[in-house]
Amino acid sequence: MTGDDLLARVFLTRVIEPGDEVGGRWVRELGVEEVVRRLREGGAALPGVSGKRWAGLLARAAVARPHQDLAVARDAGVRFVCPGGPEWPAQLDDLGDARPLGLWVRGRAALRMWALKSVAVVGARACTEYGAHMAATLAAGLAEQGWVVVSGGAYGVDGAAHRGALAAGGATVAVLACGVDRPYPRGHTRLIGRIAEQGLVVGELPPGDHPTPSRFILRNRVIAALTRGTVVVEAAHRSGSLVTARAAQRLGRHTMGVPGPATSALSAGVHELLRGEAALVTDAADVVELVGAIGELAPDRRGPVLPRDLLDPATRQVLAALPGRGAARPDEIARRAQTAQDDAIARLYELRALGYVERHGDGWKLTRHAVMSVRDVPGPC
């Protein structure tokens, strides 16, 4: 890539909004330098825009200073990564004409390499303690397994995910909706500084540029395209996190959701995703099973092994045949256990040796410590 091409793309980050597919089509069809020339000369409008919008683009072009932007970025330790360059993540090309014109990157790691094994963890800004805990735990687990955690640097779930990855000594990437030299939200200035030191801070907008509501929404497509899959932890029906998840689905990426209480409005959006094509996940192992290599399976889920689980099935059946209260005769126990009386008596003596039952005259009853154990046995329904 030539220096002129780089300067032209830096110029366009001041003129064309992120995700503008009309501008992206111009770049694809005419080439970036030709688009810049037409904007600088101020001639007839390029196709696809009104005269009013073209005038606005020309006004932006008139004040764009790419050399100055590069100098400010360099002083802040920020570099500009262009499509097709050695650090460019090729998966961003899946966005088509909505692909970023380039990315401003702050941090020492190579973005392309990190993006190859990355997962997005996103969710509600006003999350609950449960949401923050799940986001941090998921992120830490992913980081410990060598995955890069990508999020948006916002309050709530985003911040918890970044902190979880950092606490585990792992890698994390914050994709901002503003200039990467201008941390937003300001309450996360220290956090974003830590991310820049230990990970990467990435954005489409040039140094010093400010966030807007539309830029947050458009930023989410980059998070979705950059990663192998997106996990949503708490999201209401109108959450921006759902925009990220739906973008991931359109791009053919894995979409996952962490379930919450059925009564929680903050989990309603996640539950709606789970009713569709999203996969339910509860920990990092579940996520890695979906996004990782073949054979990276999550462990089987089961409850704790109880002493009665070690009994053979016929003996467990005799144990279950004893009443919860009082004693029963051997013939009654045998009938309930659907076995012969001699077999039932033999197993009752085995159970007595193990401390489950005791003999009372001609009958048998459960010991006190066995009562709760037997009550925990699932019924036929």
mmCIF file of C-alpha atoms in Angstrom:
data_model
loop_
_atom_site.group_PDB
_atom_site.id
_atom_site.type_symbol
_atom_site.label_atom_id
_atom_site.label_comp_id
_atom_site.label_asym_id
_atom_site.label_seq_id
_atom_site.Cartn_x
_atom_site.Cartn_y
_atom_site.Cartn_z
ATOM 1 C CA MET A 1 0.000 0.000 0.000
ATOM 2 C CA THR A 2 1.341 3.434 -0.985
ATOM 3 C CA GLY A 3 1.643 6.433 1.293
ATOM 4 C CA ASP A 4 -0.869 8.258 -0.882
ATOM 5 C CA ASP A 5 -3.421 5.508 -0.359
ATOM 6 C CA LEU A 6 -2.913 5.642 3.413
ATOM 7 C CA LEU A 7 -3.289 9.434 3.462
ATOM 8 C CA ALA A 8 -6.403 9.188 1.314
ATOM 9 C CA ARG A 9 -8.019 6.742 3.715
ATOM 10 C CA VAL A 10 -7.091 8.865 6.731
ATOM 11 C CA PHE A 11 -8.652 11.815 4.909
ATOM 12 C CA LEU A 12 -11.870 9.885 4.320
ATOM 13 C CA THR A 13 -12.216 8.938 8.008
ATOM 14 C CA ARG A 14 -12.825 12.664 8.579
ATOM 15 C CA VAL A 15 -15.394 12.894 5.786
ATOM 16 C CA ILE A 16 -17.384 9.665 5.534
ATOM 17 C CA GLU A 17 -19.238 8.259 8.544
ATOM 18 C CA PRO A 18 -18.487 4.696 9.708
ATOM 19 C CA GLY A 19 -20.573 2.063 7.941
ATOM 20 C CA ASP A 20 -21.636 4.404 5.093
ATOM 21 C CA GLU A 21 -22.300 1.898 2.306
ATOM 22 C CA VAL A 22 -22.643 4.618 -0.343
ATOM 23 C CA GLY A 23 -19.152 5.895 0.467
ATOM 24 C CA GLY A 24 -17.899 2.320 0.579
ATOM 25 C CA ARG A 25 -19.276 1.713 -2.899
ATOM 26 C CA TRP A 26 -17.507 4.813 -4.193
ATOM 27 C CA VAL A 27 -14.211 3.526 -2.813
ATOM 28 C CA ARG A 28 -14.765 0.078 -4.306
ATOM 29 C CA GLU A 29 -15.809 1.321 -7.751
ATOM 30 C CA LEU A 30 -13.624 4.416 -8.194
ATOM 31 C CA GLY A 31 -10.695 3.789 -5.860
ATOM 32 C CA VAL A 32 -9.910 5.692 -2.692
ATOM 33 C CA GLU A 33 -7.670 8.329 -4.306
ATOM 34 C CA GLU A 34 -10.252 9.205 -6.946
ATOM 35 C CA VAL A 35 -12.951 9.644 -4.310
ATOM 36 C CA VAL A 36 -10.642 11.962 -2.367
ATOM 37 C CA ARG A 37 -9.878 13.968 -5.531
ATOM 38 C CA ARG A 38 -13.570 14.436 -6.300
ATOM 39 C CA LEU A 39 -14.271 15.560 -2.738
ATOM 40 C CA ARG A 40 -11.383 18.020 -2.741
ATOM 41 C CA GLU A 41 -12.271 19.507 -6.112
ATOM 42 C CA GLY A 42 -15.907 19.938 -5.144
ATOM 43 C CA GLY A 43 -17.397 19.103 -8.508
ATOM 44 C CA ALA A 44 -20.658 17.338 -9.294
ATOM 45 C CA ALA A 45 -22.029 15.014 -6.647
ATOM 46 C CA LEU A 46 -21.062 11.378 -6.779
ATOM 47 C CA PRO A 47 -24.003 8.983 -7.322
ATOM 48 C CA GLY A 48 -26.265 7.969 -4.452
ATOM 49 C CA VAL A 49 -26.385 11.226 -2.444
ATOM 50 C CA SER A 50 -28.542 14.327 -2.496
ATOM 51 C CA GLY A 51 -27.148 17.763 -3.185
ATOM 52 C CA LYS A 52 -27.565 18.686 0.479
ATOM 53 C CA ARG A 53 -25.629 15.676 1.656
ATOM 54 C CA TRP A 54 -22.909 16.213 -0.941
ATOM 55 C CA ALA A 55 -22.518 19.794 0.300
ATOM 56 C CA GLY A 56 -22.079 18.479 3.831
ATOM 57 C CA LEU A 57 -19.389 16.036 2.682
ATOM 58 C CA LEU A 58 -17.565 18.832 0.855
ATOM 59 C CA ALA A 59 -17.660 20.972 4.011
ATOM 60 C CA ARG A 60 -16.040 18.162 5.963
ATOM 61 C CA ALA A 61 -13.474 17.590 3.221
ATOM 62 C CA ALA A 62 -12.476 21.251 3.310
ATOM 63 C CA VAL A 63 -11.267 20.978 6.919
ATOM 64 C CA ALA A 64 -9.772 17.469 6.793
ATOM 65 C CA ARG A 65 -6.031 17.409 7.589
ATOM 66 C CA PRO A 66 -4.732 13.848 7.218
ATOM 67 C CA HIS A 67 -1.068 14.748 7.895
ATOM 68 C CA GLN A 68 -2.106 16.422 11.122
ATOM 69 C CA ASP A 69 -4.276 13.454 12.158
ATOM 70 C CA LEU A 70 -1.369 11.061 11.596
ATOM 71 C CA ALA A 71 0.965 13.283 13.639
ATOM 72 C CA VAL A 72 -1.502 13.495 16.552
ATOM 73 C CA ALA A 73 -2.020 9.742 16.384
ATOM 74 C CA ARG A 74 1.715 9.064 16.370
ATOM 75 C CA ASP A 75 2.208 11.214 19.470
ATOM 76 C CA ALA A 76 -0.542 9.225 21.222
ATOM 77 C CA GLY A 77 0.980 5.875 20.264
ATOM 78 C CA VAL A 78 -1.746 5.184 17.693
ATOM 79 C CA ARG A 79 -1.276 3.708 14.218
ATOM 80 C CA PHE A 80 -3.601 3.497 11.219
ATOM 81 C CA VAL A 81 -4.261 0.040 9.761
ATOM 82 C CA CYS A 82 -5.495 -0.142 6.150
ATOM 83 C CA PRO A 83 -7.468 -2.884 4.380
ATOM 84 C CA GLY A 84 -5.120 -5.289 2.654
ATOM 85 C CA GLY A 85 -2.214 -4.390 4.937
ATOM 86 C CA PRO A 86 -0.289 -6.976 6.990
ATOM 87 C CA GLU A 87 -2.222 -6.158 10.198
ATOM 88 C CA TRP A 88 -5.668 -5.943 8.614
ATOM 89 C CA PRO A 89 -8.134 -8.621 9.851
ATOM 90 C CA ALA A 90 -9.484 -10.113 6.617
ATOM 91 C CA GLN A 91 -12.780 -11.093 8.262
ATOM 92 C CA LEU A 92 -13.770 -7.414 8.269
ATOM 93 C CA ASP A 93 -14.044 -7.688 4.483
ATOM 94 C CA ASP A 94 -17.244 -9.686 5.086
ATOM 95 C CA LEU A 95 -18.921 -6.334 5.771
ATOM 96 C CA GLY A 96 -18.770 -5.507 2.056
ATOM 97 C CA ASP A 97 -19.298 -1.824 1.319
ATOM 98 C CA ALA A 98 -19.848 -1.208 5.047
ATOM 99 C CA ARG A 99 -16.270 -2.285 5.737
ATOM 100 C CA PRO A 100 -14.226 0.286 7.671
ATOM 101 C CA LEU A 101 -12.050 2.580 5.571
ATOM 102 C CA GLY A 102 -9.307 1.724 8.030
ATOM 103 C CA LEU A 103 -8.827 1.276 11.758
ATOM 104 C CA TRP A 104 -6.987 3.398 14.280
ATOM 105 C CA VAL A 105 -5.188 1.047 16.661
ATOM 106 C CA ARG A 106 -3.631 1.774 20.053
ATOM 107 C CA GLY A 107 -1.530 -0.956 21.657
ATOM 108 C CA ARG A 108 1.442 -3.140 20.811
ATOM 109 C CA ALA A 109 -0.209 -6.400 19.749
ATOM 110 C CA ALA A 110 -0.951 -7.363 16.136
ATOM 111 C CA LEU A 111 -4.664 -6.884 15.519
ATOM 112 C CA ARG A 112 -4.885 -9.447 12.713
ATOM 113 C CA MET A 113 -3.388 -12.243 14.830
ATOM 114 C CA TRP A 114 -5.502 -11.454 17.871
ATOM 115 C CA ALA A 115 -8.722 -11.305 15.852
ATOM 116 C CA LEU A 116 -8.177 -14.844 14.567
ATOM 117 C CA LYS A 117 -9.021 -16.261 17.999
ATOM 118 C CA SER A 118 -11.423 -13.777 19.502
ATOM 119 C CA VAL A 119 -14.922 -13.747 21.030
ATOM 120 C CA ALA A 120 -17.168 -10.743 21.654
ATOM 121 C CA VAL A 121 -18.791 -10.429 25.081
ATOM 122 C CA VAL A 122 -21.426 -7.674 25.109
ATOM 123 C CA GLY A 123 -24.518 -6.713 27.067
ATOM 124 C CA ALA A 124 -26.437 -4.144 29.061
ATOM 125 C CA ARG A 125 -24.790 -0.967 30.309
ATOM 126 C CA ALA A 126 -27.076 -0.861 33.358
ATOM 127 C CA CYS A 127 -26.465 -4.509 34.131
ATOM 128 C CA THR A 128 -27.253 -6.323 37.360
ATOM 129 C CA GLU A 129 -24.688 -7.853 39.709
ATOM 130 C CA TYR A 130 -25.502 -11.184 38.081
ATOM 131 C CA GLY A 131 -24.764 -9.788 34.621
ATOM 132 C CA ALA A 132 -21.461 -8.254 35.721
ATOM 133 C CA HIS A 133 -20.449 -11.491 37.446
ATOM 134 C CA MET A 134 -21.291 -13.649 34.417
ATOM 135 C CA ALA A 135 -19.498 -11.310 32.006
ATOM 136 C CA ALA A 136 -16.339 -11.185 34.124
ATOM 137 C CA THR A 137 -16.351 -14.937 34.746
ATOM 138 C CA LEU A 138 -16.902 -15.756 31.068
ATOM 139 C CA ALA A 139 -14.172 -13.359 29.973
ATOM 140 C CA ALA A 140 -11.681 -14.683 32.523
ATOM 141 C CA GLY A 141 -12.413 -18.260 31.470
ATOM 142 C CA LEU A 142 -11.975 -17.410 27.794
ATOM 143 C CA ALA A 143 -8.736 -15.547 28.499
ATOM 144 C CA GLU A 144 -7.365 -18.492 30.474
ATOM 145 C CA GLN A 145 -8.014 -20.711 27.462
ATOM 146 C CA GLY A 146 -6.109 -18.375 25.148
ATOM 147 C CA TRP A 147 -9.028 -16.485 23.609
ATOM 148 C CA VAL A 148 -9.091 -12.726 23.062
ATOM 149 C CA VAL A 149 -12.134 -10.996 24.584
ATOM 150 C CA VAL A 150 -13.576 -8.171 22.470
ATOM 151 C CA SER A 151 -16.101 -5.643 23.755
ATOM 152 C CA GLY A 152 -17.082 -1.988 23.465
ATOM 153 C CA GLY A 153 -15.452 -0.394 26.503
ATOM 154 C CA ALA A 154 -18.811 0.809 27.871
ATOM 155 C CA TYR A 155 -20.169 0.658 31.409
ATOM 156 C CA GLY A 156 -21.851 -2.513 32.608
ATOM 157 C CA VAL A 157 -21.233 -5.807 30.840
ATOM 158 C CA ASP A 158 -18.546 -4.406 28.511
ATOM 159 C CA GLY A 159 -16.433 -3.111 31.386
ATOM 160 C CA ALA A 160 -16.911 -6.318 33.381
ATOM 161 C CA ALA A 161 -15.791 -8.412 30.403
ATOM 162 C CA HIS A 162 -12.646 -6.309 29.882
ATOM 163 C CA ARG A 163 -11.802 -6.445 33.589
ATOM 164 C CA GLY A 164 -12.349 -10.191 33.725
ATOM 165 C CA ALA A 165 -9.912 -10.775 30.871
ATOM 166 C CA LEU A 166 -7.333 -8.389 32.339
ATOM 167 C CA ALA A 167 -7.606 -9.963 35.794
ATOM 168 C CA ALA A 168 -6.878 -13.362 34.258
ATOM 169 C CA GLY A 169 -3.747 -11.935 32.618
ATOM 170 C CA GLY A 170 -5.383 -12.366 29.218
ATOM 171 C CA ALA A 171 -5.885 -10.373 26.052
ATOM 172 C CA THR A 172 -8.754 -7.978 25.426
ATOM 173 C CA VAL A 173 -9.734 -5.496 22.705
ATOM 174 C CA ALA A 174 -11.969 -2.444 23.175
ATOM 175 C CA VAL A 175 -13.698 -1.223 20.006
ATOM 176 C CA LEU A 176 -14.657 2.422 20.576
ATOM 177 C CA ALA A 177 -17.207 4.670 18.863
ATOM 178 C CA CYS A 178 -14.849 7.667 19.095
ATOM 179 C CA GLY A 179 -11.188 8.518 18.587
ATOM 180 C CA VAL A 180 -9.008 5.949 20.347
ATOM 181 C CA ASP A 181 -6.972 8.735 21.957
ATOM 182 C CA ARG A 182 -10.126 10.009 23.664
ATOM 183 C CA PRO A 183 -11.402 7.374 26.126
ATOM 184 C CA TYR A 184 -15.165 7.182 26.387
ATOM 185 C CA PRO A 185 -16.942 6.950 28.753
ATOM 186 C CA ARG A 186 -14.682 9.163 30.841
ATOM 187 C CA GLY A 187 -15.317 7.022 33.879
ATOM 188 C CA HIS A 188 -13.438 4.261 32.047
ATOM 189 C CA THR A 189 -10.345 6.338 31.307
ATOM 190 C CA ARG A 190 -8.145 4.191 33.563
ATOM 191 C CA LEU A 191 -9.676 0.954 32.278
ATOM 192 C CA ILE A 192 -9.152 1.888 28.634
ATOM 193 C CA GLY A 193 -5.595 2.920 29.491
ATOM 194 C CA ARG A 194 -5.005 -0.544 30.983
ATOM 195 C CA ILE A 195 -6.492 -2.145 27.884
ATOM 196 C CA ALA A 196 -4.135 -0.140 25.678
ATOM 197 C CA GLU A 197 -1.172 -1.334 27.760
ATOM 198 C CA GLN A 198 -2.172 -4.993 28.001
ATOM 199 C CA GLY A 199 -4.343 -5.300 24.888
ATOM 200 C CA LEU A 200 -5.662 -3.136 22.056
ATOM 201 C CA VAL A 201 -7.985 -0.155 21.678
ATOM 202 C CA VAL A 202 -9.506 0.084 18.199
ATOM 203 C CA GLY A 203 -11.806 2.518 16.385
ATOM 204 C CA GLU A 204 -12.801 3.851 12.972
ATOM 205 C CA LEU A 205 -12.879 7.531 13.900
ATOM 206 C CA PRO A 206 -9.814 9.792 13.737
ATOM 207 C CA PRO A 207 -8.052 11.236 16.807
ATOM 208 C CA GLY A 208 -10.174 13.481 19.000
ATOM 209 C CA ASP A 209 -13.478 12.609 17.318
ATOM 210 C CA HIS A 210 -16.493 12.276 19.589
ATOM 211 C CA PRO A 211 -19.122 9.528 19.908
ATOM 212 C CA THR A 212 -22.771 9.857 18.840
ATOM 213 C CA PRO A 213 -25.706 7.450 19.277
ATOM 214 C CA SER A 214 -25.502 6.343 15.626
ATOM 215 C CA ARG A 215 -21.769 5.747 15.909
ATOM 216 C CA PHE A 216 -22.305 3.367 18.832
ATOM 217 C CA ILE A 217 -24.744 1.325 16.754
ATOM 218 C CA LEU A 218 -22.445 1.264 13.714
ATOM 219 C CA ARG A 219 -19.457 0.362 15.893
ATOM 220 C CA ASN A 220 -21.224 -2.873 16.796
ATOM 221 C CA ARG A 221 -20.902 -4.288 13.281
ATOM 222 C CA VAL A 222 -17.093 -4.134 13.674
ATOM 223 C CA ILE A 223 -17.269 -6.081 16.942
ATOM 224 C CA ALA A 224 -19.445 -8.720 15.249
ATOM 225 C CA ALA A 225 -17.270 -9.039 12.134
ATOM 226 C CA LEU A 226 -13.962 -9.015 13.983
ATOM 227 C CA THR A 227 -14.753 -12.032 16.169
ATOM 228 C CA ARG A 228 -15.573 -15.735 15.802
ATOM 229 C CA GLY A 229 -18.779 -15.324 17.795
ATOM 230 C CA THR A 230 -20.760 -12.966 20.018
ATOM 231 C CA VAL A 231 -22.006 -13.726 23.540
ATOM 232 C CA VAL A 232 -24.791 -11.513 24.904
ATOM 233 C CA VAL A 233 -24.980 -11.206 28.701
ATOM 234 C CA GLU A 234 -28.154 -9.340 29.718
ATOM 235 C CA ALA A 235 -29.934 -7.254 27.110
ATOM 236 C CA ALA A 236 -33.368 -5.671 27.094
ATOM 237 C CA HIS A 237 -35.535 -5.809 23.981
ATOM 238 C CA ARG A 238 -34.106 -2.551 22.565
ATOM 239 C CA SER A 239 -30.493 -3.105 23.629
ATOM 240 C CA GLY A 240 -27.670 -2.172 21.269
ATOM 241 C CA SER A 241 -26.115 -5.521 22.160
ATOM 242 C CA LEU A 242 -28.840 -7.199 20.131
ATOM 243 C CA VAL A 243 -27.646 -5.177 17.127
ATOM 244 C CA THR A 244 -24.237 -6.788 17.569
ATOM 245 C CA ALA A 245 -25.791 -10.249 17.856
ATOM 246 C CA ARG A 246 -27.947 -9.814 14.763
ATOM 247 C CA ALA A 247 -24.981 -8.490 12.803
ATOM 248 C CA ALA A 248 -23.049 -11.594 13.873
ATOM 249 C CA GLN A 249 -25.906 -13.790 12.636
ATOM 250 C CA ARG A 250 -25.993 -12.035 9.255
ATOM 251 C CA LEU A 251 -22.246 -12.523 8.919
ATOM 252 C CA GLY A 252 -22.483 -16.230 9.695
ATOM 253 C CA ARG A 253 -20.772 -15.924 13.071
ATOM 254 C CA HIS A 254 -21.819 -17.857 16.159
ATOM 255 C CA THR A 255 -24.384 -16.073 18.331
ATOM 256 C CA MET A 256 -24.734 -17.048 21.985
ATOM 257 C CA GLY A 257 -26.715 -15.878 24.978
ATOM 258 C CA VAL A 258 -26.417 -16.267 28.750
ATOM 259 C CA PRO A 259 -29.876 -16.879 30.234
ATOM 260 C CA GLY A 260 -31.132 -14.836 33.167
ATOM 261 C CA PRO A 261 -34.217 -14.846 35.416
ATOM 262 C CA ALA A 262 -37.468 -15.212 33.455
ATOM 263 C CA THR A 263 -38.809 -12.139 35.289
ATOM 264 C CA SER A 264 -35.862 -9.873 34.409
ATOM 265 C CA ALA A 265 -36.491 -7.252 31.722
ATOM 266 C CA LEU A 266 -32.716 -7.048 31.286
ATOM 267 C CA SER A 267 -32.668 -10.657 30.097
ATOM 268 C CA ALA A 268 -35.730 -10.429 27.860
ATOM 269 C CA GLY A 269 -33.688 -9.614 24.754
ATOM 270 C CA VAL A 270 -31.298 -12.488 25.428
ATOM 271 C CA HIS A 271 -34.200 -14.903 25.857
ATOM 272 C CA GLU A 272 -35.652 -13.727 22.551
ATOM 273 C CA LEU A 273 -32.306 -14.516 20.888
ATOM 274 C CA LEU A 274 -32.293 -17.947 22.507
ATOM 275 C CA ARG A 275 -35.745 -18.664 21.088
ATOM 276 C CA GLY A 276 -34.210 -18.122 17.655
ATOM 277 C CA GLU A 277 -30.850 -19.309 16.366
ATOM 278 C CA ALA A 278 -28.644 -18.294 19.291
ATOM 279 C CA ALA A 279 -27.021 -20.992 21.431
ATOM 280 C CA LEU A 280 -27.404 -21.050 25.202
ATOM 281 C CA VAL A 281 -24.077 -20.828 27.054
ATOM 282 C CA THR A 282 -23.276 -20.668 30.760
ATOM 283 C CA ASP A 283 -19.475 -20.658 30.900
ATOM 284 C CA ALA A 284 -16.327 -20.350 28.804
ATOM 285 C CA ALA A 285 -16.267 -24.086 28.018
ATOM 286 C CA ASP A 286 -19.671 -23.800 26.324
ATOM 287 C CA VAL A 287 -18.431 -20.877 24.228
ATOM 288 C CA VAL A 288 -15.201 -22.585 23.192
ATOM 289 C CA GLU A 289 -17.102 -25.704 22.164
ATOM 290 C CA LEU A 290 -18.971 -23.573 19.607
ATOM 291 C CA VAL A 291 -16.243 -21.253 18.330
ATOM 292 C CA GLY A 292 -13.146 -23.411 18.871
ATOM 293 C CA ALA A 293 -11.553 -26.201 16.890
ATOM 294 C CA ILE A 294 -13.180 -29.588 16.358
ATOM 295 C CA GLY A 295 -12.870 -31.664 19.508
ATOM 296 C CA GLU A 296 -12.849 -28.773 22.003
ATOM 297 C CA LEU A 297 -15.927 -30.080 23.790
ATOM 298 C CA ALA A 298 -17.426 -28.752 26.996
ATOM 299 C CA PRO A 299 -17.441 -31.288 29.855
ATOM 300 C CA ASP A 300 -20.625 -33.263 30.528
ATOM 301 C CA ARG A 301 -22.835 -31.495 33.058
ATOM 302 C CA ARG A 302 -24.013 -33.507 36.059
ATOM 303 C CA GLY A 303 -24.825 -32.997 39.690
ATOM 304 C CA PRO A 304 -22.562 -34.073 42.550
ATOM 305 C CA VAL A 305 -21.959 -37.776 43.087
ATOM 306 C CA LEU A 306 -23.896 -38.868 46.203
ATOM 307 C CA PRO A 307 -23.154 -41.995 48.275
ATOM 308 C CA ARG A 308 -26.349 -43.670 47.068
ATOM 309 C CA ASP A 309 -25.155 -43.235 43.441
ATOM 310 C CA LEU A 310 -22.481 -45.839 44.210
ATOM 311 C CA LEU A 311 -25.094 -48.509 45.049
ATOM 312 C CA ASP A 312 -26.003 -50.953 42.309
ATOM 313 C CA PRO A 313 -29.443 -50.321 40.740
ATOM 314 C CA ALA A 314 -31.214 -53.261 42.459
ATOM 315 C CA THR A 315 -30.035 -52.153 45.904
ATOM 316 C CA ARG A 316 -31.079 -48.552 45.185
ATOM 317 C CA GLN A 317 -34.509 -49.897 44.246
ATOM 318 C CA VAL A 318 -34.851 -51.673 47.597
ATOM 319 C CA LEU A 319 -33.718 -48.530 49.422
ATOM 320 C CA ALA A 320 -36.321 -46.483 47.555
ATOM 321 C CA ALA A 321 -39.023 -49.019 48.537
ATOM 322 C CA LEU A 322 -38.738 -48.195 52.248
ATOM 323 C CA PRO A 323 -41.313 -45.713 53.563
ATOM 324 C CA GLY A 324 -40.188 -42.230 54.586
ATOM 325 C CA ARG A 325 -41.651 -42.753 58.045
ATOM 326 C CA GLY A 326 -42.083 -45.897 60.121
ATOM 327 C CA ALA A 327 -41.068 -49.463 59.373
ATOM 328 C CA ALA A 328 -42.132 -51.979 56.712
ATOM 329 C CA ARG A 329 -42.049 -55.770 56.620
ATOM 330 C CA PRO A 330 -39.653 -57.508 54.166
ATOM 331 C CA ASP A 331 -42.530 -58.826 52.035
ATOM 332 C CA GLU A 332 -43.925 -55.282 51.624
ATOM 333 C CA ILE A 333 -40.478 -53.937 50.688
ATOM 334 C CA ALA A 334 -39.954 -56.771 48.201
ATOM 335 C CA ARG A 335 -43.303 -56.082 46.567
ATOM 336 C CA ARG A 336 -42.587 -52.357 46.194
ATOM 337 C CA ALA A 337 -39.099 -53.065 44.844
ATOM 338 C CA GLN A 338 -40.492 -55.680 42.450
ATOM 339 C CA THR A 339 -38.099 -58.371 43.629
ATOM 340 C CA ALA A 340 -38.151 -61.642 45.624
ATOM 341 C CA GLN A 341 -38.366 -61.468 49.433
ATOM 342 C CA ASP A 342 -35.049 -63.314 49.938
ATOM 343 C CA ASP A 343 -33.302 -60.869 47.578
ATOM 344 C CA ALA A 344 -34.856 -57.894 49.374
ATOM 345 C CA ILE A 345 -33.699 -59.213 52.792
ATOM 346 C CA ALA A 346 -30.136 -59.729 51.506
ATOM 347 C CA ARG A 347 -30.013 -56.180 50.194
ATOM 348 C CA LEU A 348 -31.514 -54.789 53.405
ATOM 349 C CA TYR A 349 -28.640 -56.299 55.393
ATOM 350 C CA GLU A 350 -26.206 -54.746 52.910
ATOM 351 C CA LEU A 351 -27.908 -51.372 53.374
ATOM 352 C CA ARG A 352 -27.771 -51.769 57.172
ATOM 353 C CA ALA A 353 -23.996 -52.310 56.980
ATOM 354 C CA LEU A 354 -23.753 -49.057 55.003
ATOM 355 C CA GLY A 355 -25.811 -47.149 57.578
ATOM 356 C CA TYR A 356 -28.922 -46.585 55.423
ATOM 357 C CA VAL A 357 -31.448 -48.788 57.281
ATOM 358 C CA GLU A 358 -32.007 -50.381 60.680
ATOM 359 C CA ARG A 359 -34.086 -53.333 61.846
ATOM 360 C CA HIS A 360 -36.998 -52.886 64.245
ATOM 361 C CA GLY A 361 -38.455 -56.267 65.256
ATOM 362 C CA ASP A 362 -39.904 -57.832 62.101
ATOM 363 C CA GLY A 363 -39.671 -54.569 60.149
ATOM 364 C CA TRP A 364 -37.068 -52.305 58.548
ATOM 365 C CA LYS A 365 -36.871 -48.509 58.514
ATOM 366 C CA LEU A 366 -34.604 -45.788 57.217
ATOM 367 C CA THR A 367 -31.972 -44.325 59.521
ATOM 368 C CA ARG A 368 -32.252 -40.594 60.212
ATOM 369 C CA HIS A 369 -29.352 -39.587 57.928
ATOM 370 C CA ALA A 370 -30.809 -41.681 55.091
ATOM 371 C CA VAL A 371 -34.244 -40.037 55.129
ATOM 372 C CA MET A 372 -33.149 -36.861 53.358
ATOM 373 C CA SER A 373 -31.064 -38.845 50.892
ATOM 374 C CA VAL A 374 -34.040 -40.940 49.857
ATOM 375 C CA ARG A 375 -36.286 -37.856 49.595
ATOM 376 C CA ASP A 376 -33.793 -36.361 47.126
ATOM 377 C CA VAL A 377 -34.287 -39.278 44.715
ATOM 378 C CA PRO A 378 -36.259 -37.940 41.685
ATOM 379 C CA GLY A 379 -39.784 -39.263 41.413
ATOM 380 C CA PRO A 380 -41.260 -40.898 38.301
ATOM 381 C CA CYS A 381 -42.543 -37.538 36.980
#
